[in-house]
Short mmCIF file of C-alpha atoms in Angstrom, two decimals:
data_model
loop_
_atom_site.label_atom_id
_atom_site.label_comp_id
_atom_site.label_asym_id
_atom_site.label_seq_id
_atom_site.Cartn_x
_atom_site.Cartn_y
_atom_site.Cartn_z
CA MET A 1 -83.39 -14.97 -105.57
CA CYS A 2 -84.09 -17.06 -102.42
CA PRO A 3 -83.27 -20.55 -103.64
CA LEU A 4 -85.11 -23.60 -102.38
CA VAL A 5 -83.29 -26.78 -101.48
CA SER A 6 -84.75 -30.27 -101.33
CA ALA A 7 -86.17 -31.66 -98.09
CA ARG A 8 -83.70 -34.55 -98.14
CA SER A 9 -80.75 -32.17 -98.62
CA PHE A 10 -82.07 -29.88 -95.90
CA LEU A 11 -82.42 -32.65 -93.31
CA TRP A 12 -78.98 -33.99 -94.22
CA LEU A 13 -77.54 -30.49 -93.80
CA LEU A 14 -79.11 -30.06 -90.35
CA SER A 15 -77.79 -33.43 -89.26
CA LEU A 16 -74.31 -32.55 -90.50
CA LEU A 17 -74.36 -29.14 -88.84
CA TRP A 18 -75.38 -30.51 -85.47
CA SER A 19 -72.93 -33.43 -85.61
CA CYS A 20 -70.06 -31.09 -86.49
CA ARG A 21 -70.91 -28.72 -83.67
CA THR A 22 -71.40 -31.37 -81.01
CA SER A 23 -68.15 -33.10 -81.93
CA LEU A 24 -66.31 -29.96 -80.79
CA GLY A 25 -66.20 -28.34 -77.38
CA GLU A 26 -69.11 -25.91 -77.27
CA LEU A 27 -71.23 -23.91 -74.89
CA LYS A 28 -74.95 -24.72 -74.84
CA VAL A 29 -77.42 -22.24 -73.38
CA ARG A 30 -81.17 -22.69 -72.99
CA VAL A 31 -83.12 -19.53 -73.89
CA ARG A 32 -86.74 -18.51 -74.29
CA LEU A 33 -87.59 -17.31 -77.81
CA GLU A 34 -90.04 -14.59 -78.79
CA ASP A 35 -92.85 -17.12 -79.26
CA GLY A 36 -92.39 -18.44 -75.72
CA GLN A 37 -90.72 -21.68 -76.79
CA VAL A 38 -87.47 -22.75 -75.16
CA ALA A 39 -84.56 -23.45 -77.52
CA GLU A 40 -80.96 -24.46 -77.01
CA GLU A 41 -78.33 -22.13 -78.39
CA SER A 42 -75.05 -23.71 -79.40
CA LEU A 43 -72.06 -21.36 -79.25
CA GLN A 44 -68.65 -22.33 -80.51
CA ALA A 45 -65.46 -20.29 -80.62
CA ASP A 46 -62.55 -20.90 -82.99
CA SER A 47 -59.64 -18.85 -81.68
CA GLU A 48 -57.35 -19.93 -84.54
CA ARG A 49 -59.72 -18.58 -87.22
CA ASP A 50 -60.89 -15.84 -84.81
CA CYS A 51 -64.62 -16.42 -85.14
CA ILE A 52 -67.67 -17.37 -83.08
CA THR A 53 -70.69 -19.33 -84.31
CA LEU A 54 -74.12 -19.29 -82.64
CA GLU A 55 -76.83 -21.70 -83.82
CA PHE A 56 -80.30 -22.73 -82.73
CA ARG A 57 -83.43 -24.30 -84.13
CA LYS A 58 -86.90 -22.81 -83.65
CA ALA A 59 -90.03 -24.83 -82.86
CA ASP A 60 -91.24 -24.48 -86.48
CA GLY A 61 -88.04 -26.11 -87.76
CA THR A 62 -86.29 -22.90 -88.87
CA PHE A 63 -82.54 -23.23 -88.36
CA ILE A 64 -80.60 -20.05 -87.49
CA THR A 65 -76.84 -19.51 -87.76
CA TYR A 66 -75.00 -16.37 -86.67
CA LEU A 67 -71.26 -16.15 -87.36
CA ALA A 68 -68.98 -13.36 -86.16
CA ASP A 69 -65.76 -13.16 -88.20
CA PHE A 70 -63.44 -10.91 -86.17
CA ARG A 71 -60.57 -11.17 -88.63
CA GLN A 72 -62.60 -9.64 -91.47
CA GLU A 73 -64.94 -7.65 -89.17
CA VAL A 74 -68.00 -9.26 -90.77
CA LYS A 75 -71.07 -10.98 -89.36
CA ILE A 76 -73.17 -13.50 -91.28
CA PHE A 77 -76.75 -14.60 -90.64
CA ARG A 78 -78.06 -17.75 -92.29
CA ILE A 79 -81.73 -18.73 -92.09
CA LEU A 80 -83.02 -22.10 -93.32
CA ILE A 81 -86.84 -22.02 -93.46
CA LEU A 82 -89.29 -24.86 -93.94
CA GLY A 83 -91.60 -24.47 -96.93
CA GLU A 84 -95.40 -24.38 -96.68
CA LEU A 85 -96.79 -27.53 -98.29
CA GLU A 86 -100.33 -26.18 -98.51
CA ARG A 87 -99.07 -23.20 -100.52
CA GLY A 88 -97.17 -25.29 -103.04
CA GLN A 89 -93.79 -25.21 -101.28
CA SER A 90 -92.50 -28.74 -100.89
CA GLN A 91 -88.93 -27.64 -100.18
CA PHE A 92 -86.87 -25.36 -97.98
CA GLN A 93 -85.72 -21.79 -98.38
CA ALA A 94 -82.26 -20.46 -97.56
CA LEU A 95 -81.27 -16.84 -96.87
CA CYS A 96 -77.94 -15.19 -95.98
CA PHE A 97 -77.45 -11.64 -94.67
CA ILE A 98 -73.98 -10.11 -94.35
CA THR A 99 -73.07 -6.86 -92.58
CA GLN A 100 -70.12 -5.27 -90.82
CA LEU A 101 -69.29 -6.52 -87.33
CA GLN A 102 -69.25 -3.62 -84.89
CA ASN A 103 -67.35 -3.27 -81.64
CA ASN A 104 -68.97 -4.66 -78.48
CA GLU A 105 -71.44 -6.87 -80.37
CA ILE A 106 -69.93 -10.06 -78.96
CA ILE A 107 -66.93 -10.96 -76.82
CA PRO A 108 -63.60 -11.96 -78.43
CA SER A 109 -63.25 -15.56 -79.62
CA GLU A 110 -60.48 -16.29 -77.09
CA SER A 111 -62.73 -15.20 -74.22
CA MET A 112 -65.66 -17.16 -75.64
CA ALA A 113 -63.55 -20.33 -75.80
CA LYS A 114 -62.98 -20.13 -72.04
CA LEU A 115 -66.66 -19.94 -71.05
CA ARG A 116 -68.19 -22.92 -69.26
CA GLN A 117 -71.84 -23.69 -68.51
CA LYS A 118 -72.50 -24.02 -64.78
CA ASN A 119 -76.23 -24.77 -64.75
CA PRO A 120 -77.09 -26.34 -68.13
CA HIS A 121 -80.83 -26.74 -67.41
CA THR A 122 -81.42 -23.08 -66.49
CA VAL A 123 -83.35 -21.01 -69.04
CA ARG A 124 -81.22 -17.89 -69.48
CA GLN A 125 -82.39 -14.32 -69.97
CA ALA A 126 -80.10 -11.60 -71.24
CA GLU A 127 -79.10 -8.80 -68.88
CA ASP A 128 -79.15 -6.10 -71.56
CA MET A 129 -82.12 -5.88 -73.95
CA ARG A 130 -80.86 -4.02 -77.03
CA GLY A 131 -84.08 -4.19 -79.01
CA PHE A 132 -84.50 -4.50 -82.77
CA GLU A 133 -82.60 -2.90 -85.65
CA ASN A 134 -84.16 -2.42 -89.11
CA LEU A 135 -81.75 -3.29 -91.92
CA GLN A 136 -82.42 -2.46 -95.58
CA MET A 137 -80.65 -5.32 -97.36
CA ASP A 138 -80.75 -3.70 -100.78
CA VAL A 139 -77.67 -5.27 -102.41
CA ALA A 140 -77.13 -8.84 -103.65
CA VAL A 141 -73.72 -10.47 -103.09
CA ASN A 142 -72.12 -12.79 -105.65
CA PHE A 143 -71.49 -16.09 -103.87
CA THR A 144 -68.37 -16.98 -105.86
CA LYS A 145 -66.64 -13.66 -105.13
CA GLY A 146 -67.95 -13.32 -101.57
CA ILE A 147 -64.85 -14.97 -100.12
CA GLN A 148 -63.26 -11.52 -100.29
CA LEU A 149 -65.62 -10.42 -97.51
CA SER A 150 -65.15 -13.52 -95.36
CA SER A 151 -63.63 -16.95 -95.86
CA HIS A 152 -66.69 -18.39 -94.07
CA ILE A 153 -69.22 -17.34 -96.71
CA HIS A 154 -68.60 -20.37 -98.94
CA ASN A 155 -69.41 -22.69 -96.05
CA VAL A 156 -72.20 -20.79 -94.30
CA CYS A 157 -74.04 -19.47 -97.37
CA SER A 158 -73.61 -22.43 -99.75
CA GLU A 159 -77.35 -23.25 -99.58
CA ALA A 160 -78.29 -19.61 -100.33
CA ARG A 161 -76.11 -18.89 -103.37
CA GLU A 162 -78.72 -16.68 -105.06
CA ALA A 163 -80.05 -15.13 -101.85
CA ILE A 164 -77.09 -13.42 -100.18
CA TYR A 165 -77.82 -9.82 -99.19
CA THR A 166 -76.05 -6.82 -97.71
CA ARG A 167 -76.55 -3.04 -97.42
CA GLN A 168 -75.26 -0.20 -99.56
CA GLU A 169 -73.59 1.42 -96.55
CA ASP A 170 -71.66 -1.80 -95.90
CA VAL A 171 -70.69 -1.97 -99.59
CA ARG A 172 -69.26 1.57 -99.45
CA ALA A 173 -67.14 0.63 -96.43
CA TRP A 174 -65.85 -2.54 -98.10
CA LEU A 175 -65.06 -0.71 -101.35
CA ARG A 176 -62.88 1.68 -99.36
CA LYS A 177 -60.96 -1.38 -98.16
CA GLY A 178 -60.35 -2.44 -101.76
CA VAL A 179 -62.80 -5.31 -102.32
CA ASP A 180 -63.98 -6.02 -105.87
CA GLY A 181 -67.14 -3.99 -106.52
CA SER A 182 -68.28 -6.41 -109.23
CA MET A 183 -69.50 -8.83 -106.55
CA PHE A 184 -72.35 -6.46 -105.64
CA GLU A 185 -75.65 -5.80 -107.44
CA VAL A 186 -78.03 -3.10 -106.20
CA LEU A 187 -81.55 -4.51 -105.98
CA PRO A 188 -84.86 -2.79 -106.80
CA GLN A 189 -86.40 -0.96 -103.87
CA THR A 190 -89.56 1.03 -103.25
CA SER A 191 -88.88 4.44 -104.80
CA SER A 192 -90.33 7.01 -107.17
CA SER A 193 -89.15 4.82 -110.06
CA LEU A 194 -90.84 1.73 -108.63
CA PRO A 195 -93.97 3.04 -106.92
CA LEU A 196 -95.80 -0.30 -107.14
CA LEU A 197 -93.14 -2.34 -105.32
CA GLN A 198 -95.01 -3.08 -102.11
CA PRO A 199 -94.13 -4.86 -98.88
CA CYS A 200 -94.91 -8.53 -99.41
CA LYS A 201 -97.44 -8.54 -96.58
CA ALA A 202 -99.49 -5.96 -98.51
CA CYS A 203 -99.12 -7.70 -101.88
CA SER A 204 -102.17 -9.68 -103.04
CA HIS A 205 -100.45 -11.73 -105.77
CA ASP A 206 -98.13 -14.64 -104.90
CA TRP A 207 -96.12 -14.25 -108.10
CA LYS A 208 -95.52 -10.49 -107.90
CA ALA A 209 -92.19 -8.91 -106.86
CA CYS A 210 -92.22 -7.22 -103.44
CA ILE A 211 -90.11 -6.21 -100.44
CA CYS A 212 -89.87 -9.08 -97.96
CA SER A 213 -89.12 -8.76 -94.25
CA TYR A 214 -87.64 -11.32 -91.89
CA ARG A 215 -87.51 -10.80 -88.12
CA LEU A 216 -84.76 -12.51 -86.15
CA SER A 217 -83.90 -12.28 -82.47
CA LEU A 218 -80.74 -13.56 -80.81
CA GLU A 219 -81.95 -13.97 -77.25
CA TRP A 220 -78.64 -14.53 -75.47
CA ILE A 221 -75.24 -13.32 -76.67
CA PRO A 222 -72.11 -12.86 -74.52
CA CYS A 223 -71.73 -9.26 -75.67
CA SER A 224 -69.06 -7.81 -73.37
CA LEU A 225 -66.62 -8.66 -70.60
CA LYS A 226 -67.10 -7.61 -66.99
CA TYR A 227 -64.18 -6.15 -65.08
CA CYS A 228 -63.74 -6.10 -61.31
CA LYS A 229 -61.30 -4.01 -59.29
CA THR A 230 -58.87 -5.08 -56.62
CA ARG A 231 -56.05 -3.52 -54.64
CA ASP A 232 -52.57 -4.96 -54.45
CA SER A 233 -50.31 -4.93 -51.38
CA SER A 234 -49.19 -1.39 -52.17
CA GLY A 235 -52.76 -0.12 -52.34
CA LYS A 236 -52.76 0.30 -56.12
CA THR A 237 -56.10 -0.43 -57.84
CA THR A 238 -56.06 -2.84 -60.76
CA SER A 239 -58.78 -4.31 -62.96
CA TYR A 240 -59.26 -7.92 -63.99
CA LYS A 241 -61.77 -9.90 -66.07
CA CYS A 242 -64.40 -11.39 -63.79
CA GLY A 243 -67.26 -12.48 -66.04
CA ILE A 244 -69.39 -11.59 -69.03
CA ARG A 245 -72.44 -9.49 -69.75
CA SER A 246 -75.18 -11.03 -71.87
CA CYS A 247 -77.33 -9.17 -74.41
CA GLN A 248 -80.44 -9.72 -76.50
CA LYS A 249 -80.28 -8.26 -79.99
CA GLY A 250 -82.93 -8.35 -82.72
CA TYR A 251 -82.87 -7.63 -86.44
CA VAL A 252 -85.55 -7.03 -89.06
CA PHE A 253 -84.13 -7.61 -92.54
CA HIS A 254 -85.93 -6.00 -95.52
CA PHE A 255 -84.98 -7.30 -98.97
CA TYR A 256 -86.26 -7.65 -102.54
CA VAL A 257 -87.79 -10.90 -103.78
CA THR A 258 -88.96 -11.63 -107.32
CA GLN A 259 -92.27 -13.09 -106.06
CA LYS A 260 -94.31 -13.07 -102.88
CA GLN A 261 -94.24 -16.88 -102.94
CA LEU A 262 -90.68 -16.54 -101.59
CA CYS A 263 -91.87 -14.58 -98.55
CA LEU A 264 -94.98 -16.35 -97.26
CA TRP A 265 -93.97 -15.99 -93.58
CA ASP A 266 -94.36 -12.20 -93.91
CA GLU A 267 -98.15 -12.63 -93.98
CA GLU A 268 -98.03 -13.80 -90.35
CA THR A 269 -96.08 -10.83 -88.96
#
């Protein structure tokens, strides 16, 4: 689980990602992250494929991608994390988390494509703070078969082939839709059968299996449309789209790793 990719490949990937995004029309929003640093979110809508991509890079070099696939009702999180050289990590770690996309999480792709930035230097703060959601990512997803969940998985999760996770409740919903159940593998979790499987932050051995946690916050998302009312000449009241409402939404992903060495950031949380 949790593959590492070479530094050269990682830097090439970041360069490619940014060049692809900036070559298309996109919305850029400056936001303040949890650590107080200011980052630039890049949001791009593809109305033909009916999806929205949000990306940003943290001060420590971590590169975050969030993709909302409206057609398949799936959302994908990709995290590319720098390794810790002093702990024997000379490379980079890639993770992918996949869950169902719920209603009112983000505005439709067609509406997103119409947004324009009026004050590009302003540091934005979301109007609606939705807090953090704990997600038990207790199922591994087969990369090769994952295209059944979303056509974007092969592109977004290519660097995390052995570290693609989802939840059992999402699996049950997808199985009801007829996806191939062989793409899923239930992972070990803390239970009566595995009483010694600890959170990685409490594990004292770098090479011991444990439950890792990763905290991620999306500080500014256009989560819903605003509607205003007007009266026509006959006095009838009608509604029309007059803006967007922005939200902050956080996630804490909990997932199995074969060794604590693959979850060193958890010691700092």
